mmCIF file of C-alpha atoms in Angstrom:
data_model
loop_
_atom_site.group_PDB
_atom_site.id
_atom_site.type_symbol
_atom_site.label_atom_id
_atom_site.label_comp_id
_atom_site.label_asym_id
_atom_site.label_seq_id
_atom_site.Cartn_x
_atom_site.Cartn_y
_atom_site.Cartn_z
ATOM 1 C CA MET G 1 -126.783 195.443 -140.802
ATOM 2 C CA ARG G 2 -129.235 197.921 -142.294
ATOM 3 C CA LEU G 3 -130.370 198.175 -145.880
ATOM 4 C CA ASN G 4 -128.920 201.645 -146.249
ATOM 5 C CA GLN G 5 -125.492 200.261 -145.350
ATOM 6 C CA LEU G 6 -125.735 197.863 -148.294
ATOM 7 C CA GLU G 7 -126.854 200.707 -150.539
ATOM 8 C CA TYR G 8 -123.885 202.807 -149.388
ATOM 9 C CA PHE G 9 -121.511 199.909 -150.046
ATOM 10 C CA ILE G 10 -122.867 199.397 -153.577
ATOM 11 C CA LYS G 11 -122.569 203.135 -154.294
ATOM 12 C CA VAL G 12 -118.928 203.167 -153.141
ATOM 13 C CA VAL G 13 -118.209 200.264 -155.507
ATOM 14 C CA GLU G 14 -119.906 202.119 -158.379
ATOM 15 C CA CYS G 15 -118.016 205.363 -157.707
ATOM 16 C CA GLY G 16 -114.678 203.787 -156.859
ATOM 17 C CA SER G 17 -114.053 206.188 -153.991
ATOM 18 C CA ILE G 18 -115.499 207.181 -150.634
ATOM 19 C CA THR G 19 -115.320 210.882 -151.485
ATOM 20 C CA LYS G 20 -117.344 210.686 -154.714
ATOM 21 C CA ALA G 21 -119.867 208.253 -153.232
ATOM 22 C CA ALA G 22 -120.403 210.547 -150.225
ATOM 23 C CA GLN G 23 -121.105 213.457 -152.561
ATOM 24 C CA GLU G 24 -123.709 211.502 -154.544
ATOM 25 C CA LEU G 25 -125.323 210.190 -151.357
ATOM 26 C CA TYR G 26 -125.290 213.644 -149.716
ATOM 27 C CA LEU G 27 -123.416 212.222 -146.749
ATOM 28 C CA SER G 28 -120.310 213.348 -144.963
ATOM 29 C CA GLN G 29 -117.228 211.345 -145.811
ATOM 30 C CA PRO G 30 -116.686 210.264 -142.157
ATOM 31 C CA SER G 31 -120.296 209.007 -141.932
ATOM 32 C CA LEU G 32 -119.906 206.916 -145.072
ATOM 33 C CA THR G 33 -116.532 205.567 -143.933
ATOM 34 C CA LYS G 34 -118.102 204.575 -140.614
ATOM 35 C CA ALA G 35 -120.987 202.773 -142.355
ATOM 36 C CA ILE G 36 -118.576 200.702 -144.469
ATOM 37 C CA SER G 37 -116.372 200.000 -141.461
ATOM 38 C CA SER G 38 -119.417 198.794 -139.497
ATOM 39 C CA LEU G 39 -120.208 196.283 -142.243
ATOM 40 C CA GLU G 40 -116.658 194.978 -142.206
ATOM 41 C CA THR G 41 -116.736 194.641 -138.416
ATOM 42 C CA GLU G 42 -120.136 192.972 -138.339
ATOM 43 C CA TYR G 43 -119.158 190.318 -140.878
ATOM 44 C CA ASP G 44 -115.484 190.140 -139.909
ATOM 45 C CA LEU G 45 -114.117 190.702 -143.396
ATOM 46 C CA LYS G 46 -112.273 193.318 -145.415
ATOM 47 C CA LEU G 47 -114.358 194.683 -148.289
ATOM 48 C CA PHE G 48 -111.853 197.063 -149.920
ATOM 49 C CA SER G 49 -108.126 197.359 -150.408
ATOM 50 C CA ARG G 50 -106.662 200.841 -150.919
ATOM 51 C CA THR G 51 -104.339 201.545 -153.854
ATOM 52 C CA ALA G 52 -102.854 204.650 -155.381
ATOM 53 C CA ARG G 53 -105.717 204.660 -157.862
ATOM 54 C CA GLY G 54 -108.431 204.357 -155.221
ATOM 55 C CA LEU G 55 -110.454 201.516 -153.740
ATOM 56 C CA ASN G 56 -110.517 197.968 -155.081
ATOM 57 C CA LEU G 57 -112.783 195.183 -153.944
ATOM 58 C CA THR G 58 -111.149 192.294 -152.156
ATOM 59 C CA PRO G 59 -112.150 188.756 -153.214
ATOM 60 C CA GLU G 60 -114.475 188.657 -150.192
ATOM 61 C CA GLY G 61 -115.778 192.073 -151.180
ATOM 62 C CA ARG G 62 -116.715 190.832 -154.663
ATOM 63 C CA ASP G 63 -118.698 187.968 -153.155
ATOM 64 C CA PHE G 64 -120.305 190.322 -150.635
ATOM 65 C CA LEU G 65 -121.291 192.656 -153.474
ATOM 66 C CA GLU G 66 -123.285 189.922 -155.220
ATOM 67 C CA TYR G 67 -125.202 189.130 -152.051
ATOM 68 C CA ALA G 68 -125.777 192.821 -151.311
ATOM 69 C CA LYS G 69 -127.201 193.415 -154.783
ATOM 70 C CA GLY G 70 -129.467 190.398 -154.349
ATOM 71 C CA VAL G 71 -130.829 191.758 -151.061
ATOM 72 C CA ILE G 72 -131.450 195.219 -152.527
ATOM 73 C CA ASP G 73 -133.088 193.776 -155.665
ATOM 74 C CA SER G 74 -135.349 191.544 -153.563
ATOM 75 C CA THR G 75 -136.311 194.463 -151.340
ATOM 76 C CA GLN G 76 -137.177 196.547 -154.373
ATOM 77 C CA ALA G 77 -139.229 193.704 -155.823
ATOM 78 C CA LEU G 78 -141.184 193.417 -152.562
ATOM 79 C CA GLU G 79 -141.874 197.134 -152.576
ATOM 80 C CA ASN G 80 -142.924 197.117 -156.233
ATOM 81 C CA THR G 81 -145.273 194.199 -155.654
ATOM 82 C CA PHE G 82 -146.681 194.852 -152.211
ATOM 83 C CA GLY G 83 -145.985 198.528 -151.550
ATOM 84 C CA LYS G 84 -148.914 200.778 -150.768
ATOM 85 C CA GLN G 85 -148.730 202.578 -154.081
ATOM 86 C CA ASN G 86 -149.118 199.209 -155.856
ATOM 87 C CA ASN G 87 -151.485 197.567 -153.411
ATOM 88 C CA LEU G 88 -154.024 196.621 -156.090
ATOM 89 C CA SER G 89 -156.643 193.954 -155.561
ATOM 90 C CA ILE G 90 -155.624 191.010 -157.731
ATOM 91 C CA GLN G 91 -157.782 187.896 -157.832
ATOM 92 C CA ARG G 92 -155.688 184.752 -158.060
ATOM 93 C CA LEU G 93 -156.757 181.192 -158.789
ATOM 94 C CA ALA G 94 -154.308 178.289 -158.851
ATOM 95 C CA VAL G 95 -155.706 174.994 -160.156
ATOM 96 C CA ALA G 96 -153.968 171.607 -160.218
ATOM 97 C CA SER G 97 -155.756 169.095 -162.419
ATOM 98 C CA GLN G 98 -155.450 165.934 -164.402
ATOM 99 C CA GLN G 99 -155.993 166.387 -168.133
ATOM 100 C CA PHE G 100 -159.724 166.933 -168.693
ATOM 101 C CA ASP G 101 -161.435 168.421 -171.734
ATOM 102 C CA PHE G 102 -163.739 170.684 -169.697
ATOM 103 C CA ILE G 103 -161.022 172.537 -167.777
ATOM 104 C CA TYR G 104 -160.082 174.890 -170.607
ATOM 105 C CA ASP G 105 -163.674 175.983 -171.196
ATOM 106 C CA ILE G 106 -164.100 176.792 -167.499
ATOM 107 C CA LEU G 107 -160.922 178.882 -167.397
ATOM 108 C CA LEU G 108 -161.904 180.627 -170.617
ATOM 109 C CA MET G 109 -165.290 181.466 -169.107
ATOM 110 C CA LEU G 110 -163.597 182.854 -165.975
ATOM 111 C CA TYR G 111 -161.377 185.006 -168.130
ATOM 112 C CA LYS G 112 -164.283 186.393 -170.146
ATOM 113 C CA GLU G 113 -166.308 187.147 -167.017
ATOM 114 C CA ASN G 114 -163.374 188.934 -165.384
ATOM 115 C CA ARG G 115 -161.587 190.481 -168.358
ATOM 116 C CA GLU G 116 -161.960 193.980 -166.856
ATOM 117 C CA LYS G 117 -160.544 192.904 -163.486
ATOM 118 C CA LEU G 118 -157.074 192.041 -162.293
ATOM 119 C CA LEU G 119 -157.095 188.252 -162.550
ATOM 120 C CA GLN G 120 -154.296 185.691 -162.487
ATOM 121 C CA ILE G 121 -155.071 182.072 -163.388
ATOM 122 C CA ASP G 122 -152.451 179.377 -162.887
ATOM 123 C CA LEU G 123 -153.258 175.910 -164.267
ATOM 124 C CA LYS G 124 -150.933 172.964 -163.667
ATOM 125 C CA GLU G 125 -151.774 169.623 -165.285
ATOM 126 C CA ASN G 126 -150.226 166.815 -163.250
ATOM 127 C CA ASP G 127 -150.822 163.252 -162.155
ATOM 128 C CA ARG G 128 -152.952 162.533 -159.112
ATOM 129 C CA GLY G 129 -150.120 162.288 -156.602
ATOM 130 C CA GLU G 130 -148.632 165.625 -157.644
ATOM 131 C CA ILE G 131 -152.065 167.265 -157.447
ATOM 132 C CA VAL G 132 -152.509 166.149 -153.848
ATOM 133 C CA GLU G 133 -149.022 167.441 -152.988
ATOM 134 C CA MET G 134 -149.687 170.834 -154.563
ATOM 135 C CA VAL G 135 -152.944 171.323 -152.654
ATOM 136 C CA ALA G 136 -151.437 170.071 -149.382
ATOM 137 C CA GLU G 137 -148.518 172.494 -149.750
ATOM 138 C CA CYS G 138 -150.892 175.369 -150.690
ATOM 139 C CA LYS G 139 -149.354 175.645 -154.153
ATOM 140 C CA ALA G 140 -152.841 175.157 -155.617
ATOM 141 C CA ASP G 141 -156.202 176.386 -154.348
ATOM 142 C CA ILE G 142 -158.058 173.346 -155.650
ATOM 143 C CA GLY G 143 -157.203 170.004 -157.215
ATOM 144 C CA ILE G 144 -159.365 168.209 -159.778
ATOM 145 C CA LEU G 145 -158.817 164.474 -160.247
ATOM 146 C CA VAL G 146 -160.474 161.103 -160.803
ATOM 147 C CA VAL G 147 -161.066 158.647 -157.965
ATOM 148 C CA SER G 148 -162.303 155.158 -158.825
ATOM 149 C CA GLU G 149 -164.603 153.018 -156.715
ATOM 150 C CA LYS G 150 -161.727 150.658 -155.915
ATOM 151 C CA ASP G 151 -159.478 153.264 -154.391
ATOM 152 C CA SER G 152 -161.986 155.821 -153.054
ATOM 153 C CA ARG G 153 -161.923 154.596 -149.433
ATOM 154 C CA ASN G 154 -158.132 154.502 -149.117
ATOM 155 C CA PHE G 155 -157.803 157.750 -151.028
ATOM 156 C CA ARG G 156 -160.262 159.553 -148.738
ATOM 157 C CA SER G 157 -158.298 158.310 -145.733
ATOM 158 C CA GLU G 158 -155.097 159.673 -147.222
ATOM 159 C CA LEU G 159 -156.708 163.071 -147.763
ATOM 160 C CA GLN G 160 -158.078 163.163 -144.230
ATOM 161 C CA SER G 161 -154.630 162.421 -142.817
ATOM 162 C CA ARG G 162 -153.403 165.541 -144.623
ATOM 163 C CA ASN G 163 -156.377 167.692 -143.562
ATOM 164 C CA LEU G 164 -157.745 167.880 -147.101
ATOM 165 C CA GLU G 165 -161.378 167.631 -148.134
ATOM 166 C CA MET G 166 -162.797 165.938 -151.228
ATOM 167 C CA TYR G 167 -166.074 166.733 -152.966
ATOM 168 C CA THR G 168 -167.693 164.805 -155.814
ATOM 169 C CA LEU G 169 -168.358 166.907 -158.914
ATOM 170 C CA ASP G 170 -169.651 164.206 -161.255
ATOM 171 C CA TYR G 171 -169.698 160.489 -162.008
ATOM 172 C CA SER G 172 -168.585 158.663 -165.137
ATOM 173 C CA SER G 173 -168.593 155.218 -166.672
ATOM 174 C CA VAL G 174 -165.396 153.772 -168.131
ATOM 175 C CA TYR G 175 -164.829 154.165 -171.872
ATOM 176 C CA VAL G 176 -162.483 152.223 -174.142
ATOM 177 C CA ASN G 177 -160.619 154.449 -176.615
ATOM 178 C CA MET G 178 -158.953 152.977 -179.696
ATOM 179 C CA GLY G 179 -157.605 153.845 -183.119
ATOM 180 C CA LYS G 180 -158.450 152.423 -186.536
ATOM 181 C CA LYS G 181 -155.704 149.781 -186.280
ATOM 182 C CA SER G 182 -157.508 148.120 -183.389
ATOM 183 C CA CYS G 183 -159.506 145.023 -184.279
ATOM 184 C CA LEU G 184 -162.139 146.289 -181.807
ATOM 185 C CA TYR G 185 -162.665 149.531 -183.698
ATOM 186 C CA ASP G 186 -166.132 148.655 -185.031
ATOM 187 C CA ARG G 187 -167.510 147.470 -181.703
ATOM 188 C CA GLU G 188 -170.358 149.289 -179.977
ATOM 189 C CA ALA G 189 -168.955 148.191 -176.616
ATOM 190 C CA VAL G 190 -165.998 146.171 -175.329
ATOM 191 C CA ASP G 191 -166.120 143.571 -172.555
ATOM 192 C CA VAL G 192 -163.592 143.763 -169.717
ATOM 193 C CA GLU G 193 -162.202 140.297 -170.435
ATOM 194 C CA GLU G 194 -161.603 141.135 -174.090
ATOM 195 C CA ALA G 195 -159.954 144.469 -173.332
ATOM 196 C CA GLU G 196 -157.371 142.737 -171.149
ATOM 197 C CA LYS G 197 -155.806 141.057 -174.196
ATOM 198 C CA TYR G 198 -154.314 144.250 -175.657
ATOM 199 C CA LEU G 199 -151.603 146.810 -174.949
ATOM 200 C CA HIS G 200 -152.929 149.371 -172.513
ATOM 201 C CA LEU G 201 -152.121 153.051 -172.152
ATOM 202 C CA SER G 202 -152.316 154.778 -168.790
ATOM 203 C CA LEU G 203 -152.709 158.565 -168.603
ATOM 204 C CA ASP G 204 -151.640 160.753 -165.632
ATOM 205 C CA THR G 205 -150.833 157.823 -163.351
ATOM 206 C CA ASP G 206 -148.866 158.636 -160.202
ATOM 207 C CA GLN G 207 -146.041 156.474 -158.846
ATOM 208 C CA SER G 208 -148.097 154.645 -156.209
ATOM 209 C CA MET G 209 -150.783 153.739 -158.738
ATOM 210 C CA ARG G 210 -148.145 152.566 -161.211
ATOM 211 C CA ARG G 211 -146.787 150.138 -158.639
ATOM 212 C CA GLU G 212 -150.283 148.903 -157.896
ATOM 213 C CA LEU G 213 -151.031 148.364 -161.568
ATOM 214 C CA ARG G 214 -147.783 146.439 -162.041
ATOM 215 C CA TYR G 215 -148.316 144.077 -159.116
ATOM 216 C CA ARG G 216 -152.085 143.965 -158.684
ATOM 217 C CA LYS G 217 -153.141 140.312 -158.449
ATOM 218 C CA ASP G 218 -156.882 140.769 -158.781
ATOM 219 C CA ARG G 219 -157.822 141.162 -162.424
ATOM 220 C CA GLY G 220 -161.130 141.875 -164.094
ATOM 221 C CA ASP G 221 -160.566 145.624 -164.500
ATOM 222 C CA GLY G 222 -160.079 145.542 -168.277
ATOM 223 C CA ILE G 223 -156.358 146.306 -168.063
ATOM 224 C CA ASN G 224 -153.467 144.209 -169.308
ATOM 225 C CA HIS G 225 -151.105 144.725 -166.360
ATOM 226 C CA GLU G 226 -148.143 143.052 -168.080
ATOM 227 C CA HIS G 227 -148.393 145.117 -171.261
ATOM 228 C CA MET G 228 -148.686 148.825 -170.441
ATOM 229 C CA VAL G 229 -147.340 152.210 -171.516
ATOM 230 C CA PHE G 230 -147.570 155.052 -168.991
ATOM 231 C CA CYS G 231 -148.165 158.458 -170.565
ATOM 232 C CA ASN G 232 -148.143 161.951 -169.085
ATOM 233 C CA THR G 233 -149.785 163.777 -172.011
ATOM 234 C CA VAL G 234 -152.842 163.196 -174.155
ATOM 235 C CA GLY G 235 -150.677 163.744 -177.236
ATOM 236 C CA ILE G 236 -148.626 160.613 -176.513
ATOM 237 C CA CYS G 237 -151.807 158.599 -176.050
ATOM 238 C CA ARG G 238 -153.233 159.842 -179.350
ATOM 239 C CA ARG G 239 -150.079 158.810 -181.213
ATOM 240 C CA PHE G 240 -150.127 155.296 -179.747
ATOM 241 C CA LEU G 241 -153.819 154.934 -180.549
ATOM 242 C CA GLU G 242 -153.141 155.959 -184.154
ATOM 243 C CA GLU G 243 -150.183 153.645 -184.716
ATOM 244 C CA THR G 244 -150.970 150.547 -182.623
ATOM 245 C CA GLU G 245 -153.810 148.361 -181.387
ATOM 246 C CA ALA G 246 -153.439 149.889 -177.919
ATOM 247 C CA LEU G 247 -156.459 150.699 -175.774
ATOM 248 C CA LEU G 248 -156.923 153.606 -173.408
ATOM 249 C CA LEU G 249 -159.503 153.357 -170.623
ATOM 250 C CA THR G 250 -160.766 156.771 -169.513
ATOM 251 C CA PRO G 251 -163.718 158.543 -167.907
ATOM 252 C CA LYS G 252 -165.940 160.706 -170.101
ATOM 253 C CA TRP G 253 -164.008 163.893 -169.274
ATOM 254 C CA VAL G 254 -161.109 162.871 -171.527
ATOM 255 C CA LEU G 255 -163.135 161.920 -174.601
ATOM 256 C CA GLY G 256 -163.064 165.475 -175.964
ATOM 257 C CA PHE G 257 -159.296 165.192 -176.402
ATOM 258 C CA LEU G 258 -159.705 161.943 -178.351
ATOM 259 C CA ARG G 259 -162.654 162.814 -180.597
ATOM 260 C CA VAL G 260 -160.890 161.631 -183.772
ATOM 261 C CA ARG G 261 -160.596 158.132 -182.234
ATOM 262 C CA ARG G 262 -163.372 155.754 -181.334
ATOM 263 C CA SER G 263 -164.671 155.613 -177.769
ATOM 264 C CA VAL G 264 -167.121 152.945 -176.588
ATOM 265 C CA PRO G 265 -168.360 151.816 -173.164
ATOM 266 C CA CYS G 266 -166.416 149.142 -171.271
ATOM 267 C CA ARG G 267 -168.774 146.424 -170.049
ATOM 268 C CA SER G 268 -168.023 144.496 -166.874
#
């Protein structure tokens, strides 16, 4: 099969006859008939049935037409995107990240610095497991996420097994975020033992970490493992903080999202 055979077939369908299609394609009628016949032989099917009014597509021909159009459309899209006449230098950056307040400022800065250039920025905010998958599958150029002291060794081993590298950008203490309905709202700091008494929110937690939080036997991390709500957006967390006594433990890079709430250090 050649692409021009598919184009000939589509033109015959549009014209409803071999004779008219051959005229529009500037081909001889025998050449066009041979091209259609070759398609039918190659795929062992009958594309047209002849009637007194001309050619009609067979049921197989209608299905074949849809596939043929798809191939031609895809070929045209490839040419439009990667053809020499459109071979423009486009800078692309795909970022997979947990929800951090500094990400938007960085992307905005990149845009302003490159506003005169061809630049495509793709930001996906996901949980940690999805970020690792996206980078491993080359769907993201870089992944930005939080790794705690407790899981850093195992996490680094996991990355190494997938031929990924990890670099430390910054360090952060743990902060306790709460709304005005929390009885801890006026505190300057909250002890780990006291934090464990309340409903806890968890933001951007992947499936493996959720299981660990549910069944972790060692306590002393400030989290109430039996009383948790897992959230995938900052907006959900904000609503729970406003309406309940729930606590949200985060690094400093999330505090900008929660500025209308109170955030204090968590003391071990």
